mmCIF file of C-alpha atoms in Angstrom:
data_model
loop_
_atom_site.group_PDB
_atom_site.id
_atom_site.type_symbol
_atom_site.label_atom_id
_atom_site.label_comp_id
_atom_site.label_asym_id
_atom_site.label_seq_id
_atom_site.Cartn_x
_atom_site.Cartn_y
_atom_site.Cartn_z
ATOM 1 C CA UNK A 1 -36.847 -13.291 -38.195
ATOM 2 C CA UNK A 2 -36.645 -16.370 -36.957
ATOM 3 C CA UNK A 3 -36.331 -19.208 -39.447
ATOM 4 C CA UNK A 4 -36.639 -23.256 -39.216
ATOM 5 C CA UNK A 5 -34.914 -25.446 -42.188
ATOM 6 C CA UNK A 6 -36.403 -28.130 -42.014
ATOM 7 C CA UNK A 7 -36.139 -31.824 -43.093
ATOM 8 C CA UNK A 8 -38.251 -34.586 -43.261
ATOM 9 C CA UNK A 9 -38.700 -38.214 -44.410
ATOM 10 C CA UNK A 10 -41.704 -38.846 -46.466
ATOM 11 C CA UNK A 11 -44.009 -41.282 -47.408
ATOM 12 C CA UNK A 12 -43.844 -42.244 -50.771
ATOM 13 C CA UNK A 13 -46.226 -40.520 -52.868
ATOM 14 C CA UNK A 14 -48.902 -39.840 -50.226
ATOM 15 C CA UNK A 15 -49.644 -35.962 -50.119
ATOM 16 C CA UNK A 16 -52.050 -36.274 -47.144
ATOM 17 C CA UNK A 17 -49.525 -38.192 -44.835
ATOM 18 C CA UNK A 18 -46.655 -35.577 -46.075
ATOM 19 C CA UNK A 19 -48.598 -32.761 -45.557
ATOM 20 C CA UNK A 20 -49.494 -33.907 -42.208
ATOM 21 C CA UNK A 21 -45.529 -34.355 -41.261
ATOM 22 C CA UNK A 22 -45.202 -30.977 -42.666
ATOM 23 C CA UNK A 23 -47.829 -29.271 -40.104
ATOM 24 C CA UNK A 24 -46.473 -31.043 -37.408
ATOM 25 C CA UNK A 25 -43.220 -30.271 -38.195
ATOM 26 C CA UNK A 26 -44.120 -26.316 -38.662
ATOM 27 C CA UNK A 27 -46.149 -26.490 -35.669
ATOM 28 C CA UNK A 28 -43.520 -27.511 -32.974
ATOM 29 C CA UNK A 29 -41.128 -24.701 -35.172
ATOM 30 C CA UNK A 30 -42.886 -22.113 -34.672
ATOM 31 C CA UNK A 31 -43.721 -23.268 -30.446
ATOM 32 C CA UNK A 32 -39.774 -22.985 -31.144
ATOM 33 C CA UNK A 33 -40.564 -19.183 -31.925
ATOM 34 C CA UNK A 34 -39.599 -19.885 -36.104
ATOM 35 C CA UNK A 35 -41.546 -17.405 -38.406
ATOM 36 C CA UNK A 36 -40.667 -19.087 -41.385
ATOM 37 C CA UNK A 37 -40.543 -23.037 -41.671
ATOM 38 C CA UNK A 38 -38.708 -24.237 -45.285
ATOM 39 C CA UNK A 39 -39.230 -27.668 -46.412
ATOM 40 C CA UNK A 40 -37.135 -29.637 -48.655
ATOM 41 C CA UNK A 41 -37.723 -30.584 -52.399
ATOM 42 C CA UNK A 42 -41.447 -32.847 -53.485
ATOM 43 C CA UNK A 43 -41.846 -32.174 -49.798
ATOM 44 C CA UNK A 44 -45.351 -33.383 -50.402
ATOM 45 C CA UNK A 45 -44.502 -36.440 -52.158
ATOM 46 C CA UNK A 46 -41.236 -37.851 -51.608
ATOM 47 C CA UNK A 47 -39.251 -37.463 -54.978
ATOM 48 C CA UNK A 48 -41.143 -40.145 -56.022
ATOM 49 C CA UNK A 49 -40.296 -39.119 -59.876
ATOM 50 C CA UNK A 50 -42.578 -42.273 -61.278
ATOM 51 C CA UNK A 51 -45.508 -42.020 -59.540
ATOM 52 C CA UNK A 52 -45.559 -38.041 -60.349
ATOM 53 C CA UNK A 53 -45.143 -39.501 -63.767
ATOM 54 C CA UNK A 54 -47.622 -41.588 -63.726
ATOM 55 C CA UNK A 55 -50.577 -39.588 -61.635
ATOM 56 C CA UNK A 56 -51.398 -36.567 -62.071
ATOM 57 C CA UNK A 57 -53.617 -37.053 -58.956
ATOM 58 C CA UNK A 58 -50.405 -36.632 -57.175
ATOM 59 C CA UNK A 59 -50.164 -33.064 -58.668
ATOM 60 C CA UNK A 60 -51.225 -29.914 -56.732
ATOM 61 C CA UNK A 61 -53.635 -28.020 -58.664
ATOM 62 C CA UNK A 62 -52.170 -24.656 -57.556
ATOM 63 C CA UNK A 63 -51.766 -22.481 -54.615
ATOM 64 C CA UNK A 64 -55.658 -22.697 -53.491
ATOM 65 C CA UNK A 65 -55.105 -26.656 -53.698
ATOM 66 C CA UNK A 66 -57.394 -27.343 -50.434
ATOM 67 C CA UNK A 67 -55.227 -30.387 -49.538
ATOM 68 C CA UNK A 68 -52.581 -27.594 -48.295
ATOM 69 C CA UNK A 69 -55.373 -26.600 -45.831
ATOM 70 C CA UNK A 70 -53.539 -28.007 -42.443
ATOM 71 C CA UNK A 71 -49.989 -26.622 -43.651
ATOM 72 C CA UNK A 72 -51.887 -23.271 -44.228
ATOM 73 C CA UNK A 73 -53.154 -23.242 -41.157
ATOM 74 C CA UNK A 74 -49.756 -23.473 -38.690
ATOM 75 C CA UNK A 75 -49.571 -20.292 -37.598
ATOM 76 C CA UNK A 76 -46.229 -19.341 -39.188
ATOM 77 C CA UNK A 77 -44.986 -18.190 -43.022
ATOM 78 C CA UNK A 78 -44.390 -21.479 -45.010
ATOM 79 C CA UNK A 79 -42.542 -22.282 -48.117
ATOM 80 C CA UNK A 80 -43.346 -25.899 -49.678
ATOM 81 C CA UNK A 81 -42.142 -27.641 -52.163
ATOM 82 C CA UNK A 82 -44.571 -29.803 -54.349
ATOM 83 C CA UNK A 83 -45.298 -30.900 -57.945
ATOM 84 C CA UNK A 84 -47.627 -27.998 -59.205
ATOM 85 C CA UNK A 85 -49.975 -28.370 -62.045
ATOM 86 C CA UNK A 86 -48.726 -25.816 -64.650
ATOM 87 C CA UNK A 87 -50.906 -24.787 -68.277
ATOM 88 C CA UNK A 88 -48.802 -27.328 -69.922
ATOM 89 C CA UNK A 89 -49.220 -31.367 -70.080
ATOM 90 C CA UNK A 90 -45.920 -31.414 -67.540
ATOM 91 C CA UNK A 91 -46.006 -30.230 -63.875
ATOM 92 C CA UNK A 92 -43.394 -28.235 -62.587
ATOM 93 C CA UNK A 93 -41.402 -28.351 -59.498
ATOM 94 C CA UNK A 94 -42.402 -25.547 -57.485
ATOM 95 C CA UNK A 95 -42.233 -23.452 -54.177
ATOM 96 C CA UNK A 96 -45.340 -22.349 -52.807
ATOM 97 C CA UNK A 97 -44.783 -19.623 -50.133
ATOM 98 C CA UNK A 98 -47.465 -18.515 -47.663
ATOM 99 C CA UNK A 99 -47.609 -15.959 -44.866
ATOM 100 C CA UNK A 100 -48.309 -16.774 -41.504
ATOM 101 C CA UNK A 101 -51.891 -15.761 -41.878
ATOM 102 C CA UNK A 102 -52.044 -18.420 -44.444
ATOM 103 C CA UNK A 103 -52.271 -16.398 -47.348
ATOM 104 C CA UNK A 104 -50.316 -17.240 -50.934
ATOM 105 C CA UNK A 105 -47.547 -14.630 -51.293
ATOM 106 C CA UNK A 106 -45.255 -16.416 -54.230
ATOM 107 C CA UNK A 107 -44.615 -19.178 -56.210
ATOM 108 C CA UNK A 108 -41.335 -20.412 -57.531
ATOM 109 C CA UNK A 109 -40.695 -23.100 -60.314
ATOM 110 C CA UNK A 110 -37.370 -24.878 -60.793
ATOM 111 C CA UNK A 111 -35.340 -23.391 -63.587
ATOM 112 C CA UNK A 112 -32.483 -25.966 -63.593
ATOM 113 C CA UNK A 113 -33.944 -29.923 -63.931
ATOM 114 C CA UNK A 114 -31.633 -32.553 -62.847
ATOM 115 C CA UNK A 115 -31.389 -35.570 -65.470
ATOM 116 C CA UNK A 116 -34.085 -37.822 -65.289
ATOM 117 C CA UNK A 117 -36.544 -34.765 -64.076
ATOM 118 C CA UNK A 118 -36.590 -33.726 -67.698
ATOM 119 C CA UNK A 119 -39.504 -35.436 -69.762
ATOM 120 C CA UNK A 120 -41.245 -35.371 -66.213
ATOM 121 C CA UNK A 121 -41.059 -32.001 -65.466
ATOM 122 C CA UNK A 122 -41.762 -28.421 -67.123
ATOM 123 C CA UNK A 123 -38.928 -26.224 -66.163
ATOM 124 C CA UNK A 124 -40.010 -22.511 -64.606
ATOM 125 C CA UNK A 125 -38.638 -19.358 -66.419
ATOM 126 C CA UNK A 126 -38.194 -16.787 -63.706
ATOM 127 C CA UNK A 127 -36.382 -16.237 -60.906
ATOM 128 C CA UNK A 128 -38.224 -16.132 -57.403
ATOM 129 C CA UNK A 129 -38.409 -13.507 -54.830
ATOM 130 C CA UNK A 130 -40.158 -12.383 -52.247
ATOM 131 C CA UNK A 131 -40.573 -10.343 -49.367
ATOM 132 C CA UNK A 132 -41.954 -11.419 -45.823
ATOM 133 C CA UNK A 133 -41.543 -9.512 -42.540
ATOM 134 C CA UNK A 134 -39.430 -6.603 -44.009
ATOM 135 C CA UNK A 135 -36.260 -9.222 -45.773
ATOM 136 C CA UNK A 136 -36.416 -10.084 -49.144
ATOM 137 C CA UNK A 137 -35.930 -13.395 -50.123
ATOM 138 C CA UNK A 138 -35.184 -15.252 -52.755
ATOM 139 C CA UNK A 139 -35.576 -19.444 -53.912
ATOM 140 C CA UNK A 140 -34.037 -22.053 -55.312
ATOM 141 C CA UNK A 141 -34.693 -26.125 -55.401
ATOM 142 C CA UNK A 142 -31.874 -28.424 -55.366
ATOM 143 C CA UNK A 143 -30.052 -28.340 -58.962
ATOM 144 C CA UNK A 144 -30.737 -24.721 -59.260
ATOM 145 C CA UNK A 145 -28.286 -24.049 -56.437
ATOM 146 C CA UNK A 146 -25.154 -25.225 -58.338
ATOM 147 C CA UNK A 147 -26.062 -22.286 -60.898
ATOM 148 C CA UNK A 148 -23.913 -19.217 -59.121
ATOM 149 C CA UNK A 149 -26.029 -17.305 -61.775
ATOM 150 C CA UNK A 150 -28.963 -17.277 -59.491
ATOM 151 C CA UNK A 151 -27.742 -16.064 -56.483
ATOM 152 C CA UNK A 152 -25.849 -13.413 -58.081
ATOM 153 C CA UNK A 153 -28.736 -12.377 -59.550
ATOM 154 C CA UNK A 154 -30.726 -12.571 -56.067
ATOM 155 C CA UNK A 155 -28.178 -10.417 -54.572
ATOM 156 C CA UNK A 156 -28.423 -7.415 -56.866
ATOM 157 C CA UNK A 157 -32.059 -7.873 -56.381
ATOM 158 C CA UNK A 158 -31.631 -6.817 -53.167
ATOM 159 C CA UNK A 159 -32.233 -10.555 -51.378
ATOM 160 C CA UNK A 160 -30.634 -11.218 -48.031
ATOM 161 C CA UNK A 161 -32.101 -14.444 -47.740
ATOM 162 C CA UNK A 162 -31.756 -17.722 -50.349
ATOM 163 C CA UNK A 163 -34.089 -20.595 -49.363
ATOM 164 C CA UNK A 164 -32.828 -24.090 -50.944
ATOM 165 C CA UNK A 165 -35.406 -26.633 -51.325
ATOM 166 C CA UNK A 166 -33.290 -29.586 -51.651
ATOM 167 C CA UNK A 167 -32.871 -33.250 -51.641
ATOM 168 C CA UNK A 168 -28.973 -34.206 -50.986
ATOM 169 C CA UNK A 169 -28.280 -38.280 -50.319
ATOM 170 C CA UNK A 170 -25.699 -40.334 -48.643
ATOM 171 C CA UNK A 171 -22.575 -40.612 -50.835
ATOM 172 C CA UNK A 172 -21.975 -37.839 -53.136
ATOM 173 C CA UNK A 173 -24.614 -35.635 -51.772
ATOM 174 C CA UNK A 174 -23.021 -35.427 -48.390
ATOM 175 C CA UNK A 175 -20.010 -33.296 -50.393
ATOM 176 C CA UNK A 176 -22.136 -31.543 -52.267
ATOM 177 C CA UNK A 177 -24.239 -30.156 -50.103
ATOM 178 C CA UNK A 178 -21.458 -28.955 -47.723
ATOM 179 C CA UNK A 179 -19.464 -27.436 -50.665
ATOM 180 C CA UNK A 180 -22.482 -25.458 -52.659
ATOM 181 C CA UNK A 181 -24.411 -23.502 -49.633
ATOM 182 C CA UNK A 182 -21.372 -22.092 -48.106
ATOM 183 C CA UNK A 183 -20.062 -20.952 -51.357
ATOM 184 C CA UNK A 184 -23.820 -19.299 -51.954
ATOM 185 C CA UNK A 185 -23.492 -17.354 -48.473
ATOM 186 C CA UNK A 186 -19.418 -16.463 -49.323
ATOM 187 C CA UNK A 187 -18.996 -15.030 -52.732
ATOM 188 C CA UNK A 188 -22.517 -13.628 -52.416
ATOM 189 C CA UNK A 189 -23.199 -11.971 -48.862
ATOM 190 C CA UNK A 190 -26.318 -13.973 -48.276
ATOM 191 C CA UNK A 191 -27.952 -15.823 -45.567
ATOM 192 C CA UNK A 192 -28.726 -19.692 -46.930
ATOM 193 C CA UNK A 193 -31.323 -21.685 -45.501
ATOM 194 C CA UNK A 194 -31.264 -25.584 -46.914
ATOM 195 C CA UNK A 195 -34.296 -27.818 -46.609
ATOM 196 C CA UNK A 196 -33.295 -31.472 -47.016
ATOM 197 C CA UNK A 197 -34.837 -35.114 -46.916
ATOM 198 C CA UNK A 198 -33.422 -37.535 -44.368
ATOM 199 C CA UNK A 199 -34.316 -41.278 -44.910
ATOM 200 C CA UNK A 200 -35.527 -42.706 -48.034
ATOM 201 C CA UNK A 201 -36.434 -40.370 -50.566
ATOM 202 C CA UNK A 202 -37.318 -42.364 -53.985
ATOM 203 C CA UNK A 203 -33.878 -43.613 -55.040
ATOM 204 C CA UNK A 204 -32.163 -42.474 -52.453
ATOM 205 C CA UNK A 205 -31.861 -42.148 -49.061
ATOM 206 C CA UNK A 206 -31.661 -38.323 -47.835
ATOM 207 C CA UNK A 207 -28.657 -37.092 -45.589
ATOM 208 C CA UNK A 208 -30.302 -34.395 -43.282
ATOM 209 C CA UNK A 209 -28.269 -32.036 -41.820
ATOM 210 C CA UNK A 210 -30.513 -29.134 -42.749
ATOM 211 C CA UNK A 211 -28.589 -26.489 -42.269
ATOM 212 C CA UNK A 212 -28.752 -22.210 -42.318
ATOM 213 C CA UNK A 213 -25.241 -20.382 -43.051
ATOM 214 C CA UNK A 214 -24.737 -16.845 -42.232
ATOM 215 C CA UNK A 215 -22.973 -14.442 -44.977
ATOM 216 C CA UNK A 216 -19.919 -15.129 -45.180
ATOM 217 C CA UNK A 217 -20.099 -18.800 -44.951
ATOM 218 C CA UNK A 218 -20.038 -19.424 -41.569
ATOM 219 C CA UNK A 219 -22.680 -22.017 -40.092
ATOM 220 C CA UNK A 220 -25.713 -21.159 -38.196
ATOM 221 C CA UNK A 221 -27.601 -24.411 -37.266
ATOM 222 C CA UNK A 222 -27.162 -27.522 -38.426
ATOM 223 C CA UNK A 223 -30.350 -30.904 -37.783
ATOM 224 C CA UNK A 224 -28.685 -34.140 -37.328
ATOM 225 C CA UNK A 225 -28.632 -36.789 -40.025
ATOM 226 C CA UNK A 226 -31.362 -38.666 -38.975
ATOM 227 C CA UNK A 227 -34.116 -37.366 -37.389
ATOM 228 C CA UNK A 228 -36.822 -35.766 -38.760
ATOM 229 C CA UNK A 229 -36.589 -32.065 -37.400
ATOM 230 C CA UNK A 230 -35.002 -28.623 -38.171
ATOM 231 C CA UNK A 231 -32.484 -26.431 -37.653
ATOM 232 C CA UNK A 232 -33.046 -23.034 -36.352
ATOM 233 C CA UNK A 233 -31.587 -19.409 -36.393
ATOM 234 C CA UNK A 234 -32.273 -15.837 -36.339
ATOM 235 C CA UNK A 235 -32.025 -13.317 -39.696
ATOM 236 C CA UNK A 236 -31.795 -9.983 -38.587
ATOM 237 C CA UNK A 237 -34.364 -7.532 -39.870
#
């Protein structure tokens, strides 16, 4: 399979416009021959924590949420990252994942919430996995990546592929995100795909480099830091 990380730069708190950029984006992947297009974290938003905050407008209602219509309709297997009405008063931050026939598959809410997510945010309970095209896969978004718990888990699961909805920025993020996806695909044998924002993304600005790394650590494909785009490589089936 054939898989695009991909990164974007969003406009602030406008789910149309985003999930316009998204489409695009997906579409010109999968002319690229992806199967699978990953997007990085509030994909749909920006992580524009406040205004989720403050409108719930801003929240998906679930899945079937028609404004996900165009991103549903690209032709290839999608998994995108949005704030996703839960049966709580909170949100959660969650991955949507849809075939390539546009069809819901799985859904995936952040376990781990970074700081000033908490209060804004309901945190998910369960692990995600899923299976598309024969490889089983398995999620995480952003914070939940620095937890090695998860990807061990993932790996006795029987996933060969983690997908890391993220947002890393300029500064510390640059290490960070170099030092934790590696270390995922090393001490665990799995292939790591990393969605990231590049640009201004709330509070900070987003460093790109969307990146897949083969198990083992080594590095697949690597996007630039700054252009909105993706990165591209091949998973074996």
């Amino acid at each position: 399979m054939r898989i695009a990380a991909a990164q974007l730069t969003c406009v602030p708190a406008d789910v149309g416009a985003n999930t316009a950029r998204a489409a695009a984006l997906a579409e010109r992947a999968r002319e690229a021959g992806a199967e699978l297009v990953v997007f990085p974290e509030l994909a749909l938003t920006g992580y524009e924590t406040q205004a989720l905050a403050a409108d719930p407008s801003l929240w998906l209602a679930g899945p079937d949420d028609a404004r996900l219509d165009a991103l549903r309709a690209t032709g290839t297997a999608v998994a995108v990252n949005a704030a996703v009405r839960t049966d709580g008063p909170l949100p959660a931050i969650a991955t949507l994942v849809y075939g390539a026939d546009g069809a819901h598959v799985a859904a995936y809410a952040k376990q781990h919430l970074y700081g000033h997510e908490q209060g804004v945010f309901a945190a998910g309970g369960q692990d995600g996995h899923v299976e598309l095209g024969g490889i089983r896969f398995s999620i995480g978004i952003c914070f939940d990546n620095h937890f090695p718990q998860l990807a061990e888990r993932a790996a006795a699961a029987g996933c060969r592929v983690h997908l890391a909805s993220s947002l890393y920025g300029t500064g510390d993020g640059v290490a960070e995100r170099a030092a934790v996806h590696p270390r995922i695909a090393q001490e665990h044998g799995l292939y790591v795909v990393l969605a990231n924002h590049v640009g201004p993304a709330g509070p900070w600005t987003g460093c790109g480099r969307a990146a897949v790394w083969a198990p083992g650590g080594a590095l697949l494909a690597e996007a630039d830091d700054r252009t909105p785009s993706f990165a591209l490589a091949d998973v074996p089936a």
